[in-house]
């Protein structure tokens, strides 16, 4: 089922929880709503579910406006962060509850519950109550309950937040595979950018109720449209340096008190075409900062902190009043206080207008290069 949100608004008094949101989700697509707490993602999900009514705008399922429909009339399945299981009911009864409300015949109910439970790997736990189940098993019960309705849309509200890291990783893969196998449209709310990047086909990044960007994980990571998206997507986060943009000697340069680098003519011309201001913010990811020999550095910096990550080490360098992090192959054999030569991959650098916080490397298709 396709979903379209058109000029959607939700206000709580003077607070704009969702502000003029336009979003299209394709049939069978897995879309994540991503952002920090209070950005409007859960409010959007609850409007999709019919729990909240929009202040204005339209919610369309397959070109049909559903603003007036109650949750039970929308053919949705919803999985909550808290699992929301009835503690006095068995696993069977928890999964079957939506079917009881629809007065489904007992024989069909048993078949559908068993099928959903088997799909989630809990077919042998139907006689247990929630207190007798682990956190992962309870989450599977909640998923089975959502699936037993055979919904056209699945809504997830941070369903993995209460699980430990290992189980969260496993459930992440199971939910993604399940959605692909069923081909059901899914909307997944999370504040965890790793969850969004690994699970969703497209990600809608929100902040203060406003949609910041909407695209594939690759687009958001490699071509962020705004300073907020660049800083929110990626772990470890992107480095940011305030620099001066200059055009001279038939070239384009970025400069600080301690650093000057030349960028390609293509990227410089694109920034100029987009009315780049003299002061810019350069962003570069830690994996695009490398250690080089003394003959060919962009600058030198002092080792301030070394954080082993296993396959790589995250090293923080300081130079003048600036700080920059680099991901380097482990083990890093430098010492704290040592001066190291560094080089930046200029083709992977991003430039943002400090006033608008919008990329000045945006191309005609609206994406930054």
Short mmCIF file of C-alpha atoms in Angstrom, two decimals:
data_model
loop_
_atom_site.label_atom_id
_atom_site.label_comp_id
_atom_site.label_asym_id
_atom_site.label_seq_id
_atom_site.Cartn_x
_atom_site.Cartn_y
_atom_site.Cartn_z
CA UNK A 1 0.00 0.00 0.00
CA UNK A 2 1.28 3.47 -0.89
CA UNK A 3 1.30 6.24 1.71
CA UNK A 4 1.25 9.97 1.00
CA UNK A 5 1.45 12.72 3.61
CA UNK A 6 0.39 16.07 2.19
CA UNK A 7 1.10 19.34 4.02
CA UNK A 8 0.65 17.45 7.30
CA UNK A 9 0.63 19.49 10.51
CA UNK A 10 0.17 18.61 14.16
CA UNK A 11 0.13 21.36 16.78
CA UNK A 12 -0.10 21.00 20.54
CA UNK A 13 -1.09 24.50 21.56
CA UNK A 14 1.69 26.75 20.25
CA UNK A 15 4.09 23.85 19.73
CA UNK A 16 4.43 22.63 16.14
CA UNK A 17 5.20 18.95 16.62
CA UNK A 18 4.98 18.29 12.87
CA UNK A 19 5.32 21.23 10.50
CA UNK A 20 4.04 21.05 6.92
CA UNK A 21 5.29 17.52 6.21
CA UNK A 22 5.18 16.16 2.66
CA UNK A 23 6.26 12.55 2.25
CA UNK A 24 5.59 9.69 -0.17
CA UNK A 25 6.20 6.03 0.67
CA UNK A 26 5.98 3.44 -2.08
CA UNK A 27 4.05 0.18 -1.96
CA UNK A 28 6.15 -2.41 -0.10
CA UNK A 29 8.82 0.12 0.88
CA UNK A 30 10.60 0.17 4.25
CA UNK A 31 10.99 3.80 5.38
CA UNK A 32 12.59 5.00 8.60
CA UNK A 33 11.62 8.22 10.38
CA UNK A 34 14.88 9.30 12.01
CA UNK A 35 15.76 12.13 14.34
CA UNK A 36 16.48 13.18 17.92
CA UNK A 37 13.90 13.13 20.71
CA UNK A 38 11.16 15.68 20.13
CA UNK A 39 11.68 15.90 16.36
CA UNK A 40 8.13 14.79 15.49
CA UNK A 41 8.78 11.27 14.24
CA UNK A 42 6.55 9.44 16.75
CA UNK A 43 3.83 12.08 16.35
CA UNK A 44 3.89 11.40 12.62
CA UNK A 45 3.63 7.65 13.23
CA UNK A 46 0.67 8.11 15.59
CA UNK A 47 -1.11 10.19 12.97
CA UNK A 48 -0.54 7.39 10.46
CA UNK A 49 -2.02 4.97 12.99
CA UNK A 50 -5.06 7.18 13.58
CA UNK A 51 -4.25 7.69 17.27
CA UNK A 52 -3.62 11.41 16.70
CA UNK A 53 -5.72 13.52 14.36
CA UNK A 54 -3.79 15.99 12.18
CA UNK A 55 -4.28 19.69 12.82
CA UNK A 56 -4.32 20.10 9.04
CA UNK A 57 -3.21 18.28 5.92
CA UNK A 58 -4.01 14.85 4.52
CA UNK A 59 -2.96 11.25 5.09
CA UNK A 60 -3.59 9.07 2.02
CA UNK A 61 -3.43 5.29 1.72
CA UNK A 62 -3.44 4.30 -1.95
CA UNK A 63 -4.79 7.76 -2.92
CA UNK A 64 -7.61 7.49 -0.39
CA UNK A 65 -7.75 10.12 2.36
CA UNK A 66 -7.96 8.30 5.71
CA UNK A 67 -7.94 11.23 8.16
CA UNK A 68 -11.44 10.34 9.33
CA UNK A 69 -10.81 6.59 9.79
CA UNK A 70 -10.37 5.05 13.24
CA UNK A 71 -7.21 2.96 13.90
CA UNK A 72 -9.15 -0.31 13.59
CA UNK A 73 -10.38 0.75 10.14
CA UNK A 74 -6.93 1.44 8.67
CA UNK A 75 -5.65 -2.14 8.26
CA UNK A 76 -2.41 -1.47 10.10
CA UNK A 77 -0.24 -3.49 12.47
CA UNK A 78 1.72 -1.64 15.13
CA UNK A 79 4.71 -2.70 17.24
CA UNK A 80 5.56 -0.56 20.27
CA UNK A 81 8.77 0.03 22.20
CA UNK A 82 7.19 -1.39 25.37
CA UNK A 83 5.80 -4.53 23.61
CA UNK A 84 2.38 -3.70 25.19
CA UNK A 85 1.57 -7.33 25.99
CA UNK A 86 -1.23 -8.29 28.40
CA UNK A 87 0.56 -9.91 31.38
CA UNK A 88 -2.39 -12.12 32.36
CA UNK A 89 -2.74 -13.58 28.86
CA UNK A 90 -0.79 -16.41 27.26
CA UNK A 91 1.27 -15.88 24.14
CA UNK A 92 -1.56 -17.39 22.11
CA UNK A 93 -4.14 -15.01 23.55
CA UNK A 94 -1.89 -11.98 23.11
CA UNK A 95 -1.34 -12.79 19.45
CA UNK A 96 -4.98 -13.70 18.90
CA UNK A 97 -6.40 -10.58 20.56
CA UNK A 98 -6.82 -8.51 17.33
CA UNK A 99 -8.64 -11.47 15.73
CA UNK A 100 -10.98 -11.79 18.70
CA UNK A 101 -11.96 -8.16 18.28
CA UNK A 102 -12.80 -8.93 14.65
CA UNK A 103 -14.77 -12.02 15.71
CA UNK A 104 -12.69 -14.34 13.55
CA UNK A 105 -13.80 -17.97 13.77
CA UNK A 106 -11.90 -20.12 16.26
CA UNK A 107 -10.48 -22.54 13.70
CA UNK A 108 -9.17 -19.76 11.45
CA UNK A 109 -7.86 -17.92 14.50
CA UNK A 110 -5.81 -20.93 15.63
CA UNK A 111 -4.36 -21.37 12.14
CA UNK A 112 -3.40 -17.71 11.78
CA UNK A 113 -1.92 -17.46 15.27
CA UNK A 114 0.14 -20.61 14.75
CA UNK A 115 1.33 -19.38 11.35
CA UNK A 116 2.39 -15.98 12.73
CA UNK A 117 4.04 -17.54 15.77
CA UNK A 118 5.95 -20.04 13.62
CA UNK A 119 7.08 -17.20 11.36
CA UNK A 120 8.57 -15.48 14.40
CA UNK A 121 10.11 -18.67 15.82
CA UNK A 122 7.87 -18.81 18.93
CA UNK A 123 5.42 -21.49 17.81
CA UNK A 124 6.32 -23.67 20.80
CA UNK A 125 5.76 -20.86 23.36
CA UNK A 126 2.05 -20.24 22.86
CA UNK A 127 1.07 -21.44 26.35
CA UNK A 128 3.51 -19.15 28.17
CA UNK A 129 2.72 -15.77 29.70
CA UNK A 130 4.92 -12.67 29.09
CA UNK A 131 6.69 -12.99 32.47
CA UNK A 132 7.97 -16.40 31.35
CA UNK A 133 9.52 -14.98 28.17
CA UNK A 134 12.80 -13.18 27.50
CA UNK A 135 12.85 -9.66 26.09
CA UNK A 136 13.53 -10.94 22.58
CA UNK A 137 10.69 -13.47 22.82
CA UNK A 138 8.29 -10.78 24.03
CA UNK A 139 9.24 -8.63 21.08
CA UNK A 140 8.55 -11.55 18.74
CA UNK A 141 5.10 -11.94 20.34
CA UNK A 142 4.42 -8.26 19.67
CA UNK A 143 5.52 -8.72 16.05
CA UNK A 144 3.38 -11.83 15.64
CA UNK A 145 0.38 -9.95 17.04
CA UNK A 146 0.90 -7.19 14.46
CA UNK A 147 1.32 -9.72 11.62
CA UNK A 148 -1.65 -11.93 12.50
CA UNK A 149 -3.99 -9.18 11.28
CA UNK A 150 -2.39 -9.50 7.83
CA UNK A 151 -2.04 -5.71 7.69
CA UNK A 152 -1.35 -3.60 4.63
CA UNK A 153 0.99 -1.38 6.65
CA UNK A 154 3.34 -2.16 9.55
CA UNK A 155 4.23 0.66 11.96
CA UNK A 156 7.19 0.34 14.34
CA UNK A 157 7.77 2.74 17.24
CA UNK A 158 11.40 2.19 18.37
CA UNK A 159 10.73 -1.55 18.88
CA UNK A 160 14.32 -2.54 19.71
CA UNK A 161 15.20 0.12 22.29
CA UNK A 162 14.69 -2.19 25.28
CA UNK A 163 16.87 -5.02 23.96
CA UNK A 164 20.57 -5.61 24.64
CA UNK A 165 23.06 -4.86 21.87
CA UNK A 166 23.49 -8.44 20.62
CA UNK A 167 19.77 -9.17 20.50
CA UNK A 168 19.08 -5.78 18.92
CA UNK A 169 21.47 -6.65 16.10
CA UNK A 170 19.76 -10.00 15.52
CA UNK A 171 16.23 -8.58 15.62
CA UNK A 172 17.25 -5.82 13.24
CA UNK A 173 18.09 -8.41 10.62
CA UNK A 174 14.99 -10.50 11.33
CA UNK A 175 12.61 -7.55 10.96
CA UNK A 176 14.25 -6.43 7.72
CA UNK A 177 14.12 -9.94 6.22
CA UNK A 178 10.53 -10.43 7.38
CA UNK A 179 9.41 -7.17 5.76
CA UNK A 180 11.14 -8.08 2.50
CA UNK A 181 9.58 -11.56 2.48
CA UNK A 182 6.07 -10.23 3.15
CA UNK A 183 6.38 -7.21 0.87
CA UNK A 184 4.35 -5.12 3.30
CA UNK A 185 4.80 -1.35 3.52
CA UNK A 186 6.65 -0.47 6.74
CA UNK A 187 7.33 2.77 8.62
CA UNK A 188 9.95 2.51 11.34
CA UNK A 189 10.57 5.23 13.95
CA UNK A 190 14.02 5.37 15.54
CA UNK A 191 16.57 7.79 16.97
CA UNK A 192 19.35 5.30 16.19
CA UNK A 193 20.93 6.19 12.85
CA UNK A 194 22.60 2.75 12.60
CA UNK A 195 19.17 1.08 12.76
CA UNK A 196 17.83 3.41 10.08
CA UNK A 197 20.85 2.99 7.80
CA UNK A 198 20.91 -0.81 7.99
CA UNK A 199 17.17 -1.48 7.75
CA UNK A 200 15.43 1.15 5.62
CA UNK A 201 15.32 1.56 1.86
CA UNK A 202 14.81 5.30 2.41
CA UNK A 203 15.20 7.52 5.46
CA UNK A 204 13.28 10.68 6.37
CA UNK A 205 15.38 12.79 8.74
CA UNK A 206 13.37 15.15 10.95
CA UNK A 207 14.28 17.91 13.37
CA UNK A 208 11.94 20.24 15.29
CA UNK A 209 8.99 18.84 13.34
CA UNK A 210 10.50 19.72 9.96
CA UNK A 211 11.63 17.22 7.32
CA UNK A 212 15.35 17.83 6.77
CA UNK A 213 15.97 15.37 3.96
CA UNK A 214 14.57 12.18 2.43
CA UNK A 215 16.69 9.68 0.57
CA UNK A 216 18.53 6.38 0.53
CA UNK A 217 21.13 5.57 3.21
CA UNK A 218 23.86 6.05 0.61
CA UNK A 219 22.56 9.49 -0.37
CA UNK A 220 22.30 10.68 3.23
CA UNK A 221 25.75 9.43 4.16
CA UNK A 222 27.71 10.49 1.08
CA UNK A 223 25.72 13.52 -0.06
CA UNK A 224 24.14 15.23 2.99
CA UNK A 225 21.99 18.22 2.07
CA UNK A 226 22.28 20.06 5.38
CA UNK A 227 24.68 20.54 8.26
CA UNK A 228 22.24 18.80 10.60
CA UNK A 229 22.02 15.68 8.42
CA UNK A 230 25.80 15.59 7.96
CA UNK A 231 26.34 15.66 11.71
CA UNK A 232 23.51 13.29 12.62
CA UNK A 233 24.29 10.53 10.10
CA UNK A 234 27.49 8.57 10.61
CA UNK A 235 29.38 7.05 13.53
CA UNK A 236 31.85 8.36 14.49
CA UNK A 237 30.37 11.72 13.47
CA UNK A 238 31.68 14.03 10.78
CA UNK A 239 34.39 16.59 11.55
CA UNK A 240 33.49 20.25 11.05
CA UNK A 241 35.95 23.12 10.54
CA UNK A 242 35.12 26.79 10.02
CA UNK A 243 37.08 27.96 6.98
CA UNK A 244 37.39 30.78 4.45
CA UNK A 245 36.53 30.10 0.80
CA UNK A 246 38.86 31.86 -1.64
CA UNK A 247 39.21 31.98 -5.42
CA UNK A 248 42.69 33.02 -6.53
CA UNK A 249 45.57 31.98 -8.82
CA UNK A 250 43.10 30.16 -11.08
CA UNK A 251 42.06 27.87 -8.23
CA UNK A 252 39.74 27.45 -5.25
CA UNK A 253 41.04 27.25 -1.69
CA UNK A 254 39.78 26.58 1.83
CA UNK A 255 41.79 28.25 4.54
CA UNK A 256 42.11 28.57 8.31
CA UNK A 257 44.85 30.03 10.45
CA UNK A 258 46.71 26.71 10.43
CA UNK A 259 45.47 24.99 7.27
CA UNK A 260 45.10 25.71 3.57
CA UNK A 261 43.87 23.17 1.02
CA UNK A 262 43.04 23.42 -2.66
CA UNK A 263 39.82 21.83 -3.89
CA UNK A 264 39.04 20.73 -7.42
CA UNK A 265 37.92 23.24 -10.02
CA UNK A 266 34.62 21.35 -10.42
CA UNK A 267 33.72 21.51 -6.73
CA UNK A 268 34.88 25.10 -6.43
CA UNK A 269 32.84 26.17 -9.46
CA UNK A 270 29.76 24.35 -8.10
CA UNK A 271 30.10 26.10 -4.74
CA UNK A 272 30.51 29.46 -6.52
CA UNK A 273 27.43 28.74 -8.64
CA UNK A 274 25.49 28.11 -5.41
CA UNK A 275 26.54 31.53 -4.04
CA UNK A 276 29.05 30.22 -1.52
CA UNK A 277 29.77 32.82 1.19
CA UNK A 278 33.31 33.75 2.17
CA UNK A 279 32.93 31.93 5.49
CA UNK A 280 31.99 28.26 5.15
CA UNK A 281 31.85 25.14 7.29
CA UNK A 282 33.81 22.23 5.87
CA UNK A 283 32.73 18.74 6.89
CA UNK A 284 34.85 15.64 6.43
CA UNK A 285 34.32 12.16 7.82
CA UNK A 286 37.01 10.53 10.01
CA UNK A 287 37.64 7.80 7.41
CA UNK A 288 38.63 10.53 4.91
CA UNK A 289 41.43 11.80 7.16
CA UNK A 290 44.62 9.80 6.72
CA UNK A 291 48.16 9.68 8.11
CA UNK A 292 50.86 10.35 5.50
CA UNK A 293 54.63 10.72 5.25
CA UNK A 294 56.26 14.07 5.92
CA UNK A 295 56.73 14.77 2.20
CA UNK A 296 53.04 15.19 1.37
CA UNK A 297 50.89 16.45 4.29
CA UNK A 298 48.03 18.93 4.21
CA UNK A 299 48.87 19.84 7.80
CA UNK A 300 50.46 18.56 10.99
CA UNK A 301 48.61 17.91 14.25
CA UNK A 302 49.27 16.57 17.73
CA UNK A 303 47.82 13.28 18.93
CA UNK A 304 45.35 14.08 21.71
CA UNK A 305 43.37 10.85 22.23
CA UNK A 306 43.50 7.26 20.96
CA UNK A 307 40.34 5.10 21.10
CA UNK A 308 40.81 1.46 19.99
CA UNK A 309 37.77 0.11 18.11
CA UNK A 310 39.14 -3.29 17.13
CA UNK A 311 39.76 -3.29 13.40
CA UNK A 312 40.37 0.49 13.46
CA UNK A 313 41.45 3.12 15.96
CA UNK A 314 39.74 6.48 16.33
CA UNK A 315 42.43 9.11 16.87
CA UNK A 316 41.70 12.68 17.90
CA UNK A 317 44.23 15.27 16.73
CA UNK A 318 44.59 18.89 17.79
CA UNK A 319 46.19 21.74 15.86
CA UNK A 320 46.08 25.42 16.96
CA UNK A 321 42.48 25.78 18.28
CA UNK A 322 41.02 23.04 16.07
CA UNK A 323 40.27 19.35 16.64
CA UNK A 324 39.85 16.62 14.04
CA UNK A 325 39.25 12.86 14.30
CA UNK A 326 40.62 10.18 12.01
CA UNK A 327 39.83 6.49 11.61
CA UNK A 328 43.13 4.71 11.05
CA UNK A 329 44.06 1.02 10.72
CA UNK A 330 44.73 -0.68 14.04
CA UNK A 331 47.02 -0.78 15.82
CA UNK A 332 47.93 2.92 15.72
CA UNK A 333 51.51 3.15 16.95
CA UNK A 334 51.60 6.88 17.61
CA UNK A 335 51.83 8.34 21.09
CA UNK A 336 49.81 11.04 22.80
CA UNK A 337 51.58 14.37 22.29
CA UNK A 338 53.34 13.21 19.12
CA UNK A 339 53.07 15.40 15.99
CA UNK A 340 51.66 13.53 12.97
CA UNK A 341 51.31 14.47 9.27
CA UNK A 342 47.71 14.33 8.00
CA UNK A 343 46.02 14.53 4.63
CA UNK A 344 42.36 15.09 3.71
CA UNK A 345 40.48 13.46 0.84
CA UNK A 346 39.28 16.73 -0.71
CA UNK A 347 36.82 15.02 -3.04
CA UNK A 348 34.97 13.73 0.04
CA UNK A 349 34.82 17.12 1.78
CA UNK A 350 31.43 18.83 2.22
CA UNK A 351 30.81 22.59 2.34
CA UNK A 352 27.92 24.26 4.14
CA UNK A 353 26.65 27.82 4.37
CA UNK A 354 26.93 28.69 8.10
CA UNK A 355 23.84 30.92 7.93
CA UNK A 356 21.40 28.60 6.12
CA UNK A 357 23.24 25.35 7.07
CA UNK A 358 22.55 24.12 3.51
CA UNK A 359 25.19 22.43 1.36
CA UNK A 360 26.77 24.68 -1.26
CA UNK A 361 27.73 21.60 -3.28
CA UNK A 362 24.16 20.83 -4.30
CA UNK A 363 23.68 19.89 -7.94
CA UNK A 364 20.71 20.44 -10.22
CA UNK A 365 18.96 17.35 -8.85
CA UNK A 366 18.99 18.88 -5.36
CA UNK A 367 21.65 16.52 -3.99
CA UNK A 368 25.07 17.59 -2.76
CA UNK A 369 27.99 16.23 -4.75
#
